[in-house]
XYZ file of C-alpha atoms in Angstrom:
757
model
C -1.626 11.358 43.896
C -4.009 14.068 44.963
C -3.800 15.885 41.676
C -5.218 12.834 39.911
C -8.577 13.932 41.295
C -8.525 17.071 39.185
C -10.921 16.959 36.292
C -11.637 20.227 34.425
C -9.630 22.392 32.026
C -7.956 25.735 32.560
C -6.236 27.498 29.665
C -3.795 30.326 29.350
C -1.337 31.525 26.683
C 1.935 32.704 28.255
C 3.719 32.554 24.890
C 2.400 33.420 21.405
C 3.215 29.951 20.089
C 1.991 27.974 23.088
C -1.254 26.855 24.558
C -1.425 25.627 28.139
C -4.011 23.024 29.013
C -4.221 22.324 32.739
C -6.393 19.993 34.719
C -8.736 21.788 37.104
C -10.636 20.244 39.958
C -14.391 20.477 40.226
C -14.075 20.889 43.995
C -12.101 23.360 46.067
C -8.344 22.985 46.548
C -8.949 23.586 50.269
C -10.494 20.142 50.660
C -7.008 18.584 50.510
C -5.874 20.318 53.714
C -2.598 21.758 52.434
C -0.671 23.351 55.335
C 2.053 25.082 53.298
C 2.391 26.937 50.034
C 4.542 24.188 48.481
C 2.002 21.512 49.377
C -0.695 23.667 47.803
C 1.144 24.048 44.484
C 1.677 20.308 44.236
C -2.055 19.596 44.457
C -2.626 20.785 40.922
C -2.064 23.609 38.446
C -5.296 25.363 39.452
C -4.402 25.809 43.146
C -3.097 29.074 44.615
C -1.933 30.162 48.091
C -2.995 33.277 49.993
C -0.081 35.032 51.738
C -2.280 37.573 53.565
C -1.223 37.545 57.234
C -4.577 37.908 58.970
C -6.344 35.516 56.565
C -6.561 32.853 59.297
C -8.463 35.217 61.554
C -11.524 34.306 59.513
C -10.551 30.980 57.917
C -8.531 27.914 58.932
C -4.976 27.600 57.684
C -5.841 24.900 55.168
C -8.235 27.304 53.417
C -5.283 29.446 52.338
C -5.037 26.932 49.484
C -7.782 27.369 46.918
C -8.375 28.497 43.358
C -7.508 32.158 42.646
C -11.186 32.952 42.102
C -12.197 31.397 45.421
C -9.428 33.227 47.293
C -10.593 36.543 45.860
C -14.108 35.775 47.064
C -12.707 35.068 50.531
C -11.118 38.512 50.617
C -7.552 37.714 49.549
C -6.611 40.357 46.980
C -4.547 39.488 43.930
C -1.274 40.923 45.271
C -1.319 38.328 48.073
C -2.091 35.330 45.826
C 0.852 33.039 45.044
C -0.028 31.436 41.724
C 2.914 30.452 39.458
C 1.974 30.071 35.813
C 3.598 28.040 33.078
C 6.572 29.814 31.562
C 8.058 29.200 28.113
C 11.329 30.727 26.967
C 12.880 30.222 23.525
C 16.647 30.229 23.996
C 17.694 29.654 20.393
C 15.766 30.180 17.165
C 17.950 30.682 14.074
C 15.374 30.063 11.388
C 15.284 27.277 8.832
C 17.459 26.149 5.936
C 20.250 27.728 3.963
C 18.235 30.884 3.357
C 18.560 31.814 7.030
C 21.267 34.372 7.810
C 23.523 32.196 9.956
C 26.483 29.915 9.414
C 25.197 26.681 10.912
C 22.268 25.426 8.859
C 19.382 23.982 10.858
C 16.279 22.259 9.599
C 14.250 22.455 12.818
C 13.132 25.620 14.633
C 13.406 26.622 17.388
C 16.602 24.836 18.424
C 16.511 25.308 22.204
C 13.753 26.020 24.747
C 13.271 26.303 28.513
C 9.942 25.225 30.041
C 8.536 25.726 33.555
C 5.419 23.673 34.309
C 3.200 23.069 37.322
C 2.641 19.386 38.271
C -0.406 18.069 36.442
C -0.262 20.668 33.659
C 0.176 20.306 29.919
C 1.927 22.619 27.498
C 1.468 22.591 23.725
C 3.916 24.453 21.507
C 4.757 24.454 17.823
C 7.950 23.525 16.009
C 8.745 23.842 12.311
C 10.692 21.317 10.272
C 12.094 21.759 6.777
C 13.369 18.957 4.587
C 16.959 19.627 3.507
C 17.530 20.274 -0.173
C 19.180 17.435 -2.123
C 19.335 15.354 1.053
C 21.670 12.299 0.877
C 19.799 8.985 0.908
C 21.293 5.601 1.849
C 19.200 2.490 1.120
C 20.381 -0.863 2.453
C 18.510 -3.770 0.853
C 18.244 -6.651 3.358
C 16.792 -9.738 1.673
C 15.517 -13.090 2.900
C 17.353 -15.773 0.838
C 15.416 -18.787 2.066
C 14.270 -21.176 -0.681
C 10.776 -19.643 -0.965
C 12.355 -16.381 -2.243
C 13.966 -17.871 -5.366
C 11.509 -16.212 -7.792
C 11.965 -12.869 -5.994
C 15.728 -13.076 -6.477
C 15.283 -13.389 -10.230
C 12.851 -10.470 -10.340
C 15.200 -7.905 -8.714
C 18.250 -8.463 -10.962
C 17.893 -4.935 -12.411
C 16.586 -3.278 -9.241
C 19.741 -1.195 -8.755
C 19.441 0.548 -12.109
C 15.685 1.221 -11.955
C 15.795 2.389 -8.331
C 18.716 4.690 -9.071
C 16.818 6.312 -11.959
C 13.788 6.985 -9.759
C 15.827 8.327 -6.848
C 17.764 10.615 -9.177
C 14.548 12.588 -9.587
C 14.619 13.335 -5.836
C 18.263 13.534 -4.867
C 21.675 13.425 -6.504
C 23.260 11.808 -3.445
C 21.922 8.259 -3.516
C 23.702 5.051 -2.465
C 22.730 1.372 -2.357
C 23.897 -1.567 -0.247
C 22.938 -5.236 0.021
C 22.799 -7.947 2.671
C 21.016 -11.269 3.079
C 19.855 -13.586 5.851
C 18.311 -17.019 6.372
C 18.346 -18.548 9.866
C 20.571 -19.598 12.772
C 22.385 -22.732 11.510
C 21.527 -24.826 14.571
C 18.920 -27.369 15.617
C 15.909 -27.283 15.526
C 15.972 -24.604 12.822
C 17.928 -26.785 10.342
C 18.807 -30.433 9.808
C 22.360 -31.208 10.896
C 23.202 -34.337 8.958
C 26.327 -33.982 6.813
C 24.336 -34.091 3.593
C 21.720 -31.540 4.790
C 24.390 -29.180 6.081
C 26.070 -29.196 2.678
C 22.795 -28.878 0.750
C 19.685 -27.918 2.775
C 17.568 -28.273 -0.398
C 18.589 -31.916 -0.912
C 15.095 -33.219 -0.026
C 13.564 -31.353 -3.003
C 16.348 -32.290 -5.403
C 17.772 -28.785 -5.712
C 21.272 -27.430 -5.120
C 21.416 -24.482 -2.695
C 23.864 -22.830 -0.293
C 24.432 -23.990 3.312
C 22.270 -22.156 5.851
C 23.736 -18.935 7.254
C 22.547 -16.293 9.737
C 23.362 -12.874 8.243
C 25.810 -11.963 5.497
C 26.807 -8.400 4.519
C 27.516 -8.454 0.796
C 27.781 -4.868 -0.458
C 28.604 -1.709 1.467
C 26.674 1.405 0.509
C 27.839 2.613 -2.883
C 26.649 4.891 -5.651
C 27.533 2.232 -8.249
C 24.350 0.529 -9.366
C 26.385 -1.854 -11.522
C 28.029 -3.324 -8.419
C 24.592 -3.704 -6.813
C 23.201 -5.521 -9.873
C 26.324 -7.701 -10.052
C 25.998 -8.759 -6.412
C 22.308 -9.555 -6.922
C 23.060 -11.716 -9.951
C 25.513 -13.856 -7.950
C 23.141 -14.668 -5.079
C 21.776 -18.148 -4.418
C 19.053 -19.206 -2.017
C 19.426 -21.428 1.039
C 16.900 -23.234 3.253
C 15.820 -23.979 6.813
C 13.192 -26.127 8.500
C 10.838 -23.765 10.359
C 8.785 -20.930 8.848
C 10.067 -17.884 10.833
C 13.455 -16.584 9.740
C 16.374 -14.888 11.490
C 15.617 -11.474 10.025
C 15.821 -9.552 13.319
C 19.420 -10.740 13.803
C 20.191 -9.219 10.404
C 18.414 -5.919 11.212
C 20.393 -5.570 14.444
C 23.747 -6.126 12.738
C 22.884 -3.796 9.848
C 21.962 -1.085 12.380
C 24.995 -1.345 14.680
C 27.740 -2.176 12.144
C 27.667 1.307 10.658
C 31.369 1.360 9.706
C 31.061 -1.752 7.558
C 27.653 -0.936 6.141
C 28.856 2.600 5.315
C 25.993 4.712 6.778
C 26.626 8.474 6.414
C 25.970 10.688 9.442
C 24.017 13.299 7.511
C 22.028 10.987 5.246
C 18.516 9.633 5.428
C 19.092 5.978 6.284
C 16.537 3.526 4.892
C 16.738 -0.170 5.730
C 14.513 -2.184 3.361
C 13.651 -5.568 4.901
C 12.292 -8.060 2.319
C 10.762 -11.385 3.386
C 7.779 -13.687 2.945
C 7.898 -15.137 6.476
C 7.689 -14.038 10.099
C 10.842 -13.417 12.173
C 12.145 -14.945 15.376
C 12.796 -12.551 18.258
C 13.689 -12.535 21.927
C 13.852 -15.909 23.602
C 12.837 -18.030 20.574
C 16.444 -19.231 20.402
C 16.201 -20.951 23.809
C 14.704 -23.972 22.039
C 18.116 -24.449 20.434
C 19.980 -24.058 23.723
C 21.086 -20.459 23.098
C 20.551 -18.543 26.343
C 22.988 -15.622 26.149
C 20.974 -12.393 25.589
C 21.730 -10.312 22.540
C 23.990 -7.402 23.577
C 23.370 -5.158 20.562
C 27.019 -5.125 19.452
C 28.506 -5.608 15.962
C 29.845 -9.089 15.238
C 30.715 -9.126 11.543
C 33.866 -11.176 10.920
C 36.432 -10.805 8.160
C 34.024 -12.464 5.704
C 31.305 -9.976 6.710
C 29.196 -12.754 8.271
C 27.459 -12.607 11.663
C 29.897 -14.631 13.757
C 27.716 -14.887 16.908
C 24.592 -16.185 15.192
C 24.877 -19.559 16.968
C 25.821 -18.047 20.353
C 23.552 -15.040 21.032
C 19.769 -14.918 21.330
C 17.634 -13.111 18.781
C 17.261 -9.414 19.681
C 14.048 -8.278 21.342
C 11.813 -5.644 19.777
C 12.902 -3.230 22.479
C 16.564 -3.716 21.569
C 15.782 -3.164 17.887
C 13.919 0.040 18.695
C 16.823 1.369 20.780
C 19.441 0.702 18.105
C 17.361 1.919 15.162
C 16.520 5.172 16.963
C 20.073 5.569 18.248
C 21.473 5.269 14.721
C 18.603 7.232 13.133
C 17.614 4.406 10.754
C 14.183 4.142 9.146
C 12.879 0.601 8.654
C 10.699 -0.414 5.697
C 9.090 -3.865 5.964
C 8.416 -5.196 2.443
C 6.518 -8.420 3.191
C 3.916 -10.593 1.502
C 0.227 -10.110 2.271
C -0.010 -13.139 4.571
C 2.625 -11.550 6.858
C 1.311 -7.977 6.731
C -0.536 -8.070 10.075
C 2.502 -9.415 11.968
C 4.805 -6.727 10.625
C 2.234 -3.984 11.116
C 2.222 -4.958 14.779
C 6.028 -4.721 14.852
C 6.019 -1.399 12.982
C 3.601 0.129 15.487
C 6.338 -0.257 18.123
C 9.263 0.963 15.994
C 9.420 4.749 15.398
C 9.289 5.633 11.709
C 8.786 2.048 10.527
C 6.357 1.377 7.673
C 4.926 -1.762 6.059
C 4.369 -2.402 2.345
C 2.707 -5.448 0.787
C 5.152 -7.294 -1.458
C 3.988 -9.278 -4.493
C 4.718 -12.992 -4.315
C 7.606 -12.575 -6.809
C 8.705 -9.054 -5.685
C 7.702 -7.488 -9.000
C 6.375 -4.393 -7.179
C 9.429 -3.837 -4.964
C 10.451 -0.604 -6.755
C 7.006 0.952 -6.335
C 6.907 -0.177 -2.704
C 10.272 1.388 -1.850
C 9.425 4.686 -3.518
C 6.027 4.902 -1.838
C 7.422 4.099 1.598
C 10.197 6.614 1.084
C 7.680 9.377 0.388
C 5.159 8.628 3.149
C 7.311 7.722 6.152
C 5.575 8.575 9.431
C 6.816 11.869 10.807
C 9.068 12.314 7.729
C 8.318 15.130 5.370
C 7.067 14.414 1.867
C 9.598 15.312 -0.822
C 8.484 17.143 -3.931
C 10.415 17.647 -7.139
C 10.155 21.417 -7.301
C 9.891 22.723 -3.741
C 11.311 22.099 -0.320
C 8.548 21.242 2.134
C 8.137 23.020 5.455
C 5.827 21.407 8.018
C 4.649 22.520 11.460
C 4.167 20.094 14.359
C 2.247 20.632 17.596
C 4.155 19.136 20.544
C 2.466 18.548 23.920
C 4.511 18.172 27.109
C 2.792 16.992 30.283
C 4.371 17.076 33.747
C 3.030 14.345 36.018
C 4.855 15.310 39.203
C 7.662 17.320 40.745
C 11.201 16.871 39.421
C 14.274 16.675 41.617
C 16.038 19.076 39.261
C 15.980 20.350 35.673
C 15.321 17.611 33.121
C 16.861 17.752 29.641
C 15.514 15.972 26.577
C 15.474 16.450 22.808
C 12.915 16.196 20.003
C 14.095 15.009 16.605
C 11.968 13.995 13.614
C 12.794 10.459 12.558
C 15.417 10.534 9.821
C 16.845 13.963 10.780
C 20.083 14.870 12.506
C 18.925 18.245 13.858
C 16.996 18.280 17.129
C 15.196 20.638 19.504
C 16.869 20.678 22.925
C 14.459 21.254 25.837
C 15.163 22.016 29.480
C 12.180 21.322 31.755
C 11.711 22.564 35.321
C 8.847 21.835 37.698
C 7.212 24.689 39.624
C 6.769 23.000 42.989
C 8.096 25.737 45.301
C 6.636 29.152 46.084
C 8.736 32.265 45.582
C 7.498 33.627 48.909
C 9.594 30.995 50.698
C 12.696 32.759 49.399
C 12.066 35.847 51.584
C 10.997 34.661 55.064
C 10.596 37.143 57.919
C 12.611 35.642 60.776
C 11.417 36.108 64.380
C 8.276 37.793 63.135
C 6.216 39.724 65.644
C 3.132 38.254 63.969
C 4.206 34.809 65.183
C 3.614 35.453 68.919
C 6.422 37.999 69.203
C 9.255 36.140 67.566
C 8.386 32.490 68.182
C 8.685 31.701 64.489
C 9.366 32.941 60.958
C 6.663 34.334 58.704
C 6.719 32.548 55.339
C 4.054 32.952 52.687
C 1.686 34.541 55.216
C 1.879 31.607 57.670
C 4.062 31.075 60.709
C 6.785 28.438 60.679
C 7.226 27.955 64.411
C 10.543 27.574 66.174
C 11.186 24.249 67.927
C 9.018 23.923 71.061
C 6.118 26.038 69.761
C 2.993 25.125 67.805
C -0.197 26.777 66.613
C -1.210 28.975 63.693
C 0.657 31.851 65.349
C 3.051 29.719 67.457
C 0.958 30.688 70.457
C 1.172 27.303 72.190
C 4.060 25.483 73.809
C 4.631 21.968 72.530
C 3.206 19.445 75.004
C 0.586 21.895 76.289
C -1.789 21.873 73.314
C -4.976 21.452 75.385
C -5.413 17.922 74.066
C -8.652 17.437 75.974
C -10.334 19.938 73.658
C -9.413 17.733 70.702
C -11.303 14.661 71.976
C -14.959 14.067 71.160
C -15.393 12.492 74.591
C -13.246 11.162 77.371
C -11.256 8.162 76.193
C -11.696 8.987 72.500
C -8.760 9.268 70.142
C -7.253 12.693 69.608
C -8.965 14.229 66.566
C -10.535 10.816 65.905
C -7.095 9.553 64.892
C -7.383 11.509 61.652
C -5.718 14.770 62.601
C -3.396 16.574 64.956
C -4.208 18.832 67.864
C -2.842 22.365 67.652
C -3.675 24.623 70.538
C -6.919 22.843 71.300
C -8.065 22.645 67.674
C -7.960 19.680 65.329
C -6.155 20.040 62.019
C -7.326 17.106 59.921
C -4.907 15.088 57.840
C -5.353 15.185 54.068
C -6.714 12.008 52.488
C -6.331 10.725 48.949
C -9.936 9.497 49.112
C -11.534 12.881 49.771
C -11.991 15.462 52.488
C -11.762 14.862 56.260
C -13.461 17.554 58.338
C -15.399 18.275 61.503
C -14.624 19.670 64.948
C -12.866 16.429 65.861
C -12.098 15.256 62.275
C -14.976 12.856 62.715
C -16.520 13.435 59.302
C -15.514 12.756 55.727
C -17.115 12.761 52.293
C -16.084 9.281 51.168
C -17.196 6.751 53.821
C -20.844 6.433 52.747
C -22.435 3.282 51.420
C -21.854 2.426 47.786
C -24.203 0.969 45.239
C -22.691 -0.817 42.241
C -19.330 0.688 43.094
C -20.538 4.301 43.147
C -20.670 6.439 46.268
C -24.322 7.006 47.227
C -25.288 5.237 44.034
C -24.005 8.202 42.032
C -27.189 10.081 42.965
C -26.223 11.795 46.188
C -23.503 13.478 48.227
C -21.694 11.920 51.145
C -21.866 14.104 54.249
C -20.304 12.813 57.442
C -20.975 9.179 56.615
C -24.548 9.608 55.400
C -25.874 9.961 51.869
C -27.756 13.153 51.082
C -29.765 12.164 48.025
C -30.290 14.360 45.009
C -33.796 15.383 44.047
C -35.761 12.459 42.651
C -33.822 9.815 44.574
C -34.218 8.181 47.962
C -32.996 5.273 50.058
C -29.945 4.497 52.115
C -27.817 4.222 48.997
C -29.721 6.941 47.040
C -30.390 4.168 44.548
C -34.198 4.359 44.606
C -36.016 6.644 42.210
C -39.041 8.450 43.613
C -40.734 8.245 40.223
C -43.182 5.453 39.361
C -42.799 5.936 35.614
C -40.750 2.794 35.204
C -43.497 0.751 36.916
C -46.318 1.780 34.576
C -47.485 -1.272 32.628
C -48.648 -1.047 28.996
C -52.293 -0.860 30.147
C -51.494 2.297 32.150
C -51.704 0.720 35.603
C -48.966 0.429 38.195
C -47.413 -3.035 38.044
C -50.538 -4.290 36.205
C -52.424 -3.959 39.479
C -50.599 -7.002 40.863
C -47.736 -5.406 42.759
C -46.084 -2.345 44.269
C -43.503 0.024 42.832
C -40.381 -0.087 45.019
C -37.201 1.735 43.971
C -38.552 2.151 40.471
C -39.174 -1.594 40.054
C -42.300 -3.689 40.438
C -42.512 -6.096 43.375
C -45.332 -8.502 42.581
C -47.697 -9.136 45.528
C -50.233 -11.412 43.790
C -49.207 -15.097 43.929
C -48.179 -16.347 40.513
C -47.528 -12.873 39.069
C -44.206 -12.214 37.349
C -42.563 -10.069 34.703
C -41.175 -6.553 34.597
C -44.618 -5.104 35.342
C -46.141 -8.269 36.948
C -47.977 -8.659 33.648
C -47.650 -12.445 33.536
C -49.961 -14.378 35.861
C -51.421 -17.652 34.491
C -53.362 -18.309 37.703
C -54.667 -14.796 38.287
C -57.277 -14.400 35.604
C -58.409 -10.907 34.716
C -57.827 -8.649 37.692
C -60.856 -6.558 36.746
C -63.193 -9.547 36.285
C -62.738 -10.882 39.815
C -64.669 -8.142 41.614
C -67.365 -7.874 38.848
C -70.116 -9.606 40.878
C -69.397 -7.427 43.895
C -69.600 -4.199 41.903
C -72.740 -5.250 39.977
C -74.538 -6.222 43.172
C -73.594 -2.944 44.794
C -74.771 -0.829 41.851
C -78.017 -2.725 41.069
C -79.236 -2.920 44.643
C -81.129 0.137 45.777
C -79.903 -0.478 49.306
C -76.702 -2.485 49.788
C -77.831 -5.822 51.172
C -76.140 -8.516 53.126
C -75.927 -10.509 49.907
C -73.665 -7.871 48.392
C -71.520 -7.794 51.532
C -71.080 -11.563 51.345
C -70.048 -11.423 47.685
C -67.558 -8.617 48.332
C -66.077 -10.225 51.456
C -65.540 -13.501 49.636
C -63.424 -11.587 47.133
C -61.574 -9.606 49.849
C -62.974 -6.453 48.264
C -64.458 -3.293 49.707
C -66.568 -0.761 47.786
C -65.998 2.922 48.425
C -67.656 5.932 46.819
C -64.758 8.134 47.783
C -62.772 9.864 45.029
C -59.824 10.507 47.335
C -57.323 7.821 46.381
C -53.852 7.576 44.828
C -54.563 7.305 41.128
C -51.003 6.236 40.322
C -51.567 2.993 42.256
C -55.057 2.312 40.858
C -56.025 0.024 37.996
C -58.865 1.494 35.913
C -61.346 -1.245 34.959
C -64.098 -1.067 32.325
C -66.364 -4.133 31.856
C -69.713 -5.048 30.286
C -72.383 -6.345 32.647
C -74.836 -9.154 31.984
C -77.484 -6.672 30.866
C -75.005 -5.047 28.475
C -74.341 -1.975 30.603
C -70.837 -0.536 30.852
C -69.314 -0.967 34.296
C -66.303 1.135 35.411
C -64.377 1.385 38.672
C -60.869 1.949 40.029
C -59.187 -0.952 41.812
C -56.454 -0.394 44.389
C -54.615 -3.198 46.157
C -53.985 -2.744 49.864
C -52.654 -4.852 52.674
C -56.248 -5.768 53.639
C -57.465 -6.629 50.152
C -58.795 -4.778 47.118
C -60.578 -1.440 47.467
C -63.078 -0.500 44.735
C -63.360 3.244 44.204
C -65.915 5.261 42.246
C -68.039 2.424 40.750
C -70.276 3.563 37.883
C -72.913 1.958 35.638
C -73.665 3.714 32.363
C -74.679 3.286 28.719
C -77.408 0.782 29.641
C -79.793 -0.106 26.733
C -83.476 1.157 26.925
C -86.342 -1.514 27.239
C -88.126 -2.401 23.907
C -91.578 -0.766 22.855
C -93.883 -3.788 22.196
C -96.843 -2.028 20.373
C -94.465 -0.181 18.155
C -92.618 -3.399 17.415
C -95.977 -5.236 16.621
C -97.173 -2.417 14.374
C -93.861 -2.383 12.667
C -94.031 -6.140 12.080
C -97.600 -5.941 10.671
C -96.805 -3.059 8.429
C -93.714 -4.861 7.283
C -95.719 -8.028 6.444
C -98.400 -5.999 4.602
C -95.886 -4.018 2.635
C -93.950 -7.132 1.808
C -97.213 -8.946 0.679
C -98.329 -6.099 -1.527
C -94.861 -5.796 -2.940
C -94.778 -9.522 -3.737
C -98.281 -9.396 -5.330
C -97.304 -6.471 -7.537
C -94.164 -8.242 -8.528
C -96.152 -11.450 -9.351
C -98.725 -9.525 -11.421
C -95.979 -7.767 -13.255
C -94.212 -10.999 -14.055
C -97.459 -12.672 -15.306
C -98.238 -9.684 -17.535
C -94.786 -9.780 -18.964
C -95.120 -13.514 -19.633
C -98.502 -13.113 -21.393
C -97.202 -10.333 -23.545
C -94.341 -12.519 -24.583
C -96.704 -15.398 -25.568
C -99.009 -13.128 -27.650
C -96.035 -11.653 -29.384
C -94.811 -15.126 -30.150
C -98.203 -16.189 -31.611
C -98.412 -13.096 -33.766
C -94.981 -13.737 -35.069
C -95.772 -17.314 -36.010
C -99.076 -16.301 -37.657
C -97.281 -13.764 -39.776
C -94.866 -16.342 -40.956
C -97.588 -18.935 -42.095
C -98.229 -19.466 -46.039
C -101.531 -21.148 -47.366
C -101.024 -23.423 -50.470
C -103.749 -24.823 -52.987
C -103.651 -28.428 -54.317
C -105.669 -31.630 -55.001
C -106.748 -33.633 -52.154
C -105.755 -37.187 -52.933
C -108.876 -38.466 -51.215
C -111.262 -36.227 -53.129
C -113.047 -37.540 -56.263
C -114.736 -35.110 -58.623
C -118.305 -35.787 -59.832
C -117.311 -35.035 -63.409
C -115.323 -37.462 -65.571
C -113.880 -36.629 -68.987
C -113.078 -39.216 -71.643
C -111.532 -38.867 -75.107
C -112.829 -40.889 -78.010
C -109.907 -41.732 -80.105
C -112.064 -42.812 -83.057
C -113.894 -39.654 -83.246
C -113.081 -37.833 -86.420
C -113.096 -34.418 -85.274
C -109.709 -33.919 -83.711
C -109.586 -32.310 -80.456
C -113.166 -33.105 -79.572
C -114.149 -35.073 -76.542
C -117.175 -36.075 -74.572
C -117.910 -35.373 -71.060
C -120.132 -37.506 -68.861
C -121.547 -36.556 -65.610
C -122.152 -39.360 -63.356
């Protein structure tokens, strides 16, 4: 559709509670070559038609269709612009709840609306919903009674009483019902030997009931004692495969309303409890059941599903239809290992929610209460107040409607609904008042409608000025033998009127041009960087090439060293094309066989700079390297590699190297920072002075060390001398010259004689 090309947003507010969001095209509506007002309106909600009679004196007929702003710029004043806008009319709005002053209580407002939309437009309006006070609630408990649920069955024996107490806090009109399911009692879902049919749990030495499909056990009742009694009497059964027949049970519980006991004005909650996945659709074909489920009630006199072995499992689509039709909210209470499966199912079923069930169902009460309070699109109940919630509803019209379309909006779980009548605005009002046999149309050759002539049979042209068959076809051919209007238009009175195209605009004197037949690059017209004009790409600034896919910038070719393609290639379309053999990489930076690109011409540059006059020797060196030296500074710096080297005599050598088709060109060679020659006398004097100073320094150090040593020795001697002690005694080798003897006979005591020998 042409309007699918529209891509901007136009907004208006025709009603206080509405906001219109329309798609607006970035181009002009005139590019689609609309030839009538109706065709123009169908292009998109932003297009308008100019009904000014003499408008085509300055513009072609297809330019009558454009945006209102563009038409004003072309000289078409507002009174001649046909531009229908979205219209919203509230037909019935009685207010909400019992407090409203009317007999029939409604819990949704408004109750009836009429909408008029342009094709391609969106309309957003607001509705208000109020939860009824003391709303009746019916809960039907549908339980999986396969053998794995035996502990769950024991846990819910008092569920009726506890659930009733909790619900009494929210409503006084609460009822409970109960049903159970297992599986279709056919191969391959069960074993069909006589013993297994009588006791499916025989293999585990346990007595259980024969397998059944679905069994309705308790109609909705306010008696919790009956509910608890029914629960206490239940026994489990068994089957062979893991998935169960739960969807069969949901379908029967939804469509057998008379036996289940659903009230028309109640909130209907169907609690589905299981620890396994469910069969659906054509799963039953493996058992030979091929008759599709028809969505009808088949509960027999024993309240069992009588067609379980004859009809296929219902599809998800059938479940959705019946649950919505009967206004039933589904709560999946499943174990954690099945949560993802049932969340996927719930995403397709309006109002359905999923709660994680404990392995023994001990949290079933909490799960039911939580799901009851947070149902999607259902209002949250509070104990003290009645909740009022506002919803924003968006209606989008894709195309024209054959007539008024009626539909209703109803929050899931509510009986009240908003009735909506929708009309498409695909026809211009100006067509309702044509001017027959208008003088403007060549003196009565046609009727004037919406500013344009609708010619009588036998006449053509913008003003019906030509007779059919005499349209001057030759003026509509580019050359003799060419197709009329290039095969892309029709000839009217010697002028080509190009056909509209869903790909873009067809134009030109002979409809020979368009804006969509240019070359594409990576799927985008003109590489996404240009405009297509008559088959050729007109590139945007900064782009070039046949496809407009080549950037004129060399920034992407600059290697880390600052050169273009590392000096080993050329920048083409923003990418390096390596020209040196062996070079590779994004910037031609890898080249194992190249060596240093700056080192190759070193000998040529050194010879050129050191020689006072360039000699033949230098020419030979340069030619062998395919290099040429130039003193010119006029070169493309973006293509040059700047080289800085150290020469053999430790000078710095710099030059710019540019690759060309004829070899390397060396620009602006320079030699600088060369070391000065050494000063020999100064060096000799320095050496002598250094030797002398070092000798004197060593001699002083030696003399100092000797003096220190001597001082230490003297101090040591003095210390030892001070410590010495001289003792007196008899020399054992000495004999005195005097001897003394004592005469013992001598009378005089104490007298003795001394002899000197």
